[in-house]
């Protein structure tokens, strides 16, 4: 074993765990044929909604974002279309993070002003090894992490009696719709990329 392999084996997940994570997220056929660089990060997802977003949306979003880098390797591909795609993806993710951060801050302040703790817990957290195959896929994971925080704060606020069910529902719906909108945008944009 070389020095780099020995170092990574002692500090991070094993190669087998990485290959399994790649296959779990993208399917075994995709994982077997994937020859580009991959970064692995570990995150803990708490809420059922965020676990579902990761399971259903993350693979599609990652592959869509990865396609942009594949198309950039083709010299005849329209670079303006690719630049537009990258710019739209980056801006949309930034906007969603801002919205989620604002909602989290708002609920946190409501709890603080009512002397309520933000102590609600989910009983079945899921620790996940996540393969990152495209730069903005990491930002999407930040979005899911912030969405998880929003759910936890809303749960704390309602269980400690500082918001009602309608306030919880409207906050969670606003946050969830923003994250879903990114998935919808990616589906539309990939059609444009493939038509080019």
Short mmCIF file of C-alpha atoms in Angstrom, two decimals:
data_model
loop_
_atom_site.label_atom_id
_atom_site.label_comp_id
_atom_site.label_asym_id
_atom_site.label_seq_id
_atom_site.Cartn_x
_atom_site.Cartn_y
_atom_site.Cartn_z
CA UNK A 1 0.00 0.00 0.00
CA UNK A 2 1.40 3.41 -0.93
CA UNK A 3 1.63 6.37 1.49
CA UNK A 4 -1.46 8.15 0.12
CA UNK A 5 -3.58 5.00 0.33
CA UNK A 6 -2.37 4.31 3.89
CA UNK A 7 -3.16 7.88 4.91
CA UNK A 8 -6.68 7.86 3.48
CA UNK A 9 -7.40 4.41 4.93
CA UNK A 10 -6.62 5.65 8.44
CA UNK A 11 -8.59 8.91 8.22
CA UNK A 12 -11.64 8.23 6.11
CA UNK A 13 -14.02 5.64 4.77
CA UNK A 14 -12.58 2.54 3.14
CA UNK A 15 -12.53 2.15 -0.63
CA UNK A 16 -15.23 -0.51 -0.27
CA UNK A 17 -17.46 1.91 1.68
CA UNK A 18 -16.88 4.57 -0.98
CA UNK A 19 -17.75 2.21 -3.83
CA UNK A 20 -20.84 1.07 -1.92
CA UNK A 21 -21.92 4.69 -1.36
CA UNK A 22 -21.47 5.45 -5.06
CA UNK A 23 -23.54 2.39 -6.00
CA UNK A 24 -26.21 3.11 -3.38
CA UNK A 25 -26.73 6.67 -4.60
CA UNK A 26 -26.34 6.23 -8.35
CA UNK A 27 -26.89 2.53 -9.00
CA UNK A 28 -24.29 -0.18 -9.47
CA UNK A 29 -24.05 0.17 -13.27
CA UNK A 30 -23.40 3.92 -13.02
CA UNK A 31 -20.87 3.37 -10.22
CA UNK A 32 -18.98 0.67 -12.13
CA UNK A 33 -18.56 2.92 -15.17
CA UNK A 34 -17.79 6.17 -13.34
CA UNK A 35 -14.17 7.20 -13.94
CA UNK A 36 -14.13 10.85 -12.86
CA UNK A 37 -12.95 12.21 -9.50
CA UNK A 38 -15.27 11.81 -6.52
CA UNK A 39 -15.18 13.48 -3.11
CA UNK A 40 -16.95 11.78 -0.20
CA UNK A 41 -18.54 13.67 2.67
CA UNK A 42 -20.50 12.39 5.64
CA UNK A 43 -23.71 14.06 6.78
CA UNK A 44 -26.40 13.18 9.31
CA UNK A 45 -29.95 13.65 8.06
CA UNK A 46 -32.64 13.92 10.73
CA UNK A 47 -36.11 14.53 9.29
CA UNK A 48 -37.97 12.01 7.12
CA UNK A 49 -38.61 14.72 4.51
CA UNK A 50 -34.89 15.45 4.07
CA UNK A 51 -34.04 11.75 3.94
CA UNK A 52 -36.55 11.44 1.09
CA UNK A 53 -35.16 14.49 -0.75
CA UNK A 54 -31.72 12.93 -0.56
CA UNK A 55 -32.90 9.53 -1.74
CA UNK A 56 -35.13 10.75 -4.58
CA UNK A 57 -33.62 14.01 -5.77
CA UNK A 58 -29.89 13.99 -5.01
CA UNK A 59 -28.95 11.29 -7.58
CA UNK A 60 -30.79 13.07 -10.41
CA UNK A 61 -29.48 16.50 -9.45
CA UNK A 62 -25.90 15.22 -9.16
CA UNK A 63 -26.01 13.49 -12.52
CA UNK A 64 -27.54 16.57 -14.14
CA UNK A 65 -24.87 18.84 -12.67
CA UNK A 66 -22.19 16.35 -13.72
CA UNK A 67 -23.47 16.35 -17.32
CA UNK A 68 -22.53 20.03 -17.56
CA UNK A 69 -18.87 19.18 -16.88
CA UNK A 70 -18.98 16.31 -19.40
CA UNK A 71 -20.37 18.64 -22.09
CA UNK A 72 -17.59 21.17 -21.38
CA UNK A 73 -15.08 18.57 -22.60
CA UNK A 74 -16.68 18.58 -26.03
CA UNK A 75 -15.02 21.33 -28.06
CA UNK A 76 -18.01 21.91 -30.34
CA UNK A 77 -20.53 22.25 -27.53
CA UNK A 78 -22.08 25.68 -27.01
CA UNK A 79 -20.14 27.11 -24.06
CA UNK A 80 -22.62 29.94 -23.59
CA UNK A 81 -25.39 27.43 -22.90
CA UNK A 82 -23.16 25.67 -20.38
CA UNK A 83 -22.20 28.95 -18.71
CA UNK A 84 -25.88 29.89 -18.44
CA UNK A 85 -26.72 26.50 -16.95
CA UNK A 86 -23.94 26.80 -14.36
CA UNK A 87 -24.91 30.37 -13.49
CA UNK A 88 -28.60 29.54 -13.07
CA UNK A 89 -27.82 26.51 -10.89
CA UNK A 90 -25.44 28.45 -8.65
CA UNK A 91 -27.80 31.42 -8.24
CA UNK A 92 -30.85 29.26 -7.52
CA UNK A 93 -29.01 27.26 -4.86
CA UNK A 94 -27.72 30.48 -3.28
CA UNK A 95 -31.25 31.93 -3.23
CA UNK A 96 -32.65 28.78 -1.62
CA UNK A 97 -29.93 28.80 1.06
CA UNK A 98 -30.76 32.43 1.81
CA UNK A 99 -34.48 31.68 2.11
CA UNK A 100 -33.88 28.66 4.36
CA UNK A 101 -31.44 30.62 6.51
CA UNK A 102 -33.97 33.43 6.91
CA UNK A 103 -36.70 30.99 7.97
CA UNK A 104 -34.39 29.25 10.44
CA UNK A 105 -33.36 32.59 11.95
CA UNK A 106 -37.00 33.68 12.20
CA UNK A 107 -38.11 30.54 14.03
CA UNK A 108 -35.04 30.62 16.27
CA UNK A 109 -35.83 34.24 17.25
CA UNK A 110 -39.46 33.36 17.97
CA UNK A 111 -38.24 30.62 20.30
CA UNK A 112 -35.67 32.89 21.98
CA UNK A 113 -38.17 35.71 22.50
CA UNK A 114 -40.53 33.24 24.19
CA UNK A 115 -37.76 31.68 26.29
CA UNK A 116 -38.31 28.35 24.53
CA UNK A 117 -35.55 25.89 23.79
CA UNK A 118 -34.85 24.56 20.30
CA UNK A 119 -34.42 21.07 21.69
CA UNK A 120 -36.65 18.81 19.60
CA UNK A 121 -34.90 15.66 18.41
CA UNK A 122 -35.55 13.11 15.70
CA UNK A 123 -35.18 9.59 17.05
CA UNK A 124 -33.79 7.96 13.91
CA UNK A 125 -30.98 10.09 12.43
CA UNK A 126 -29.33 8.69 9.33
CA UNK A 127 -25.56 9.02 8.91
CA UNK A 128 -24.81 8.96 5.19
CA UNK A 129 -21.61 8.76 3.18
CA UNK A 130 -22.28 10.99 0.18
CA UNK A 131 -20.41 10.89 -3.13
CA UNK A 132 -19.95 14.35 -4.63
CA UNK A 133 -19.46 14.14 -8.41
CA UNK A 134 -20.24 17.79 -9.25
CA UNK A 135 -19.32 21.00 -7.43
CA UNK A 136 -22.84 22.32 -6.95
CA UNK A 137 -23.96 18.92 -5.65
CA UNK A 138 -22.08 19.82 -2.45
CA UNK A 139 -24.08 23.05 -2.25
CA UNK A 140 -27.29 21.03 -2.68
CA UNK A 141 -26.25 18.97 0.37
CA UNK A 142 -25.84 22.26 2.27
CA UNK A 143 -29.40 23.07 1.21
CA UNK A 144 -30.66 19.74 2.57
CA UNK A 145 -28.74 20.28 5.82
CA UNK A 146 -30.35 23.70 6.23
CA UNK A 147 -33.79 22.26 5.39
CA UNK A 148 -33.21 19.66 8.12
CA UNK A 149 -32.45 22.50 10.53
CA UNK A 150 -35.68 24.27 9.53
CA UNK A 151 -37.71 21.12 10.27
CA UNK A 152 -35.99 20.68 13.64
CA UNK A 153 -36.60 24.30 14.60
CA UNK A 154 -40.26 24.16 13.55
CA UNK A 155 -40.67 20.96 15.57
CA UNK A 156 -39.09 22.62 18.59
CA UNK A 157 -41.26 25.72 18.23
CA UNK A 158 -44.56 23.85 18.02
CA UNK A 159 -43.72 21.34 20.75
CA UNK A 160 -42.67 24.17 23.08
CA UNK A 161 -45.89 26.06 22.30
CA UNK A 162 -44.56 29.16 20.55
CA UNK A 163 -46.11 28.57 17.11
CA UNK A 164 -49.29 26.80 16.05
CA UNK A 165 -49.86 24.06 13.50
CA UNK A 166 -50.69 26.46 10.67
CA UNK A 167 -47.50 28.46 11.22
CA UNK A 168 -45.47 25.27 11.22
CA UNK A 169 -47.18 24.02 8.08
CA UNK A 170 -46.69 27.27 6.17
CA UNK A 171 -42.99 27.55 7.10
CA UNK A 172 -42.23 23.93 6.23
CA UNK A 173 -44.20 24.20 2.98
CA UNK A 174 -42.35 27.35 1.92
CA UNK A 175 -38.98 25.71 2.57
CA UNK A 176 -39.93 22.43 0.91
CA UNK A 177 -41.32 24.16 -2.18
CA UNK A 178 -38.10 26.14 -2.62
CA UNK A 179 -36.02 22.95 -2.58
CA UNK A 180 -38.44 21.21 -4.96
CA UNK A 181 -38.25 24.16 -7.34
CA UNK A 182 -34.53 23.52 -7.80
CA UNK A 183 -35.21 19.91 -8.80
CA UNK A 184 -37.83 21.05 -11.31
CA UNK A 185 -35.47 23.65 -12.74
CA UNK A 186 -32.74 21.02 -13.18
CA UNK A 187 -35.13 18.76 -15.07
CA UNK A 188 -36.01 21.59 -17.46
CA UNK A 189 -32.43 22.74 -17.94
CA UNK A 190 -31.09 19.28 -18.73
CA UNK A 191 -33.58 19.03 -21.58
CA UNK A 192 -32.13 22.25 -23.02
CA UNK A 193 -28.58 20.95 -22.63
CA UNK A 194 -29.40 17.73 -24.42
CA UNK A 195 -31.10 19.56 -27.27
CA UNK A 196 -27.99 21.67 -27.96
#
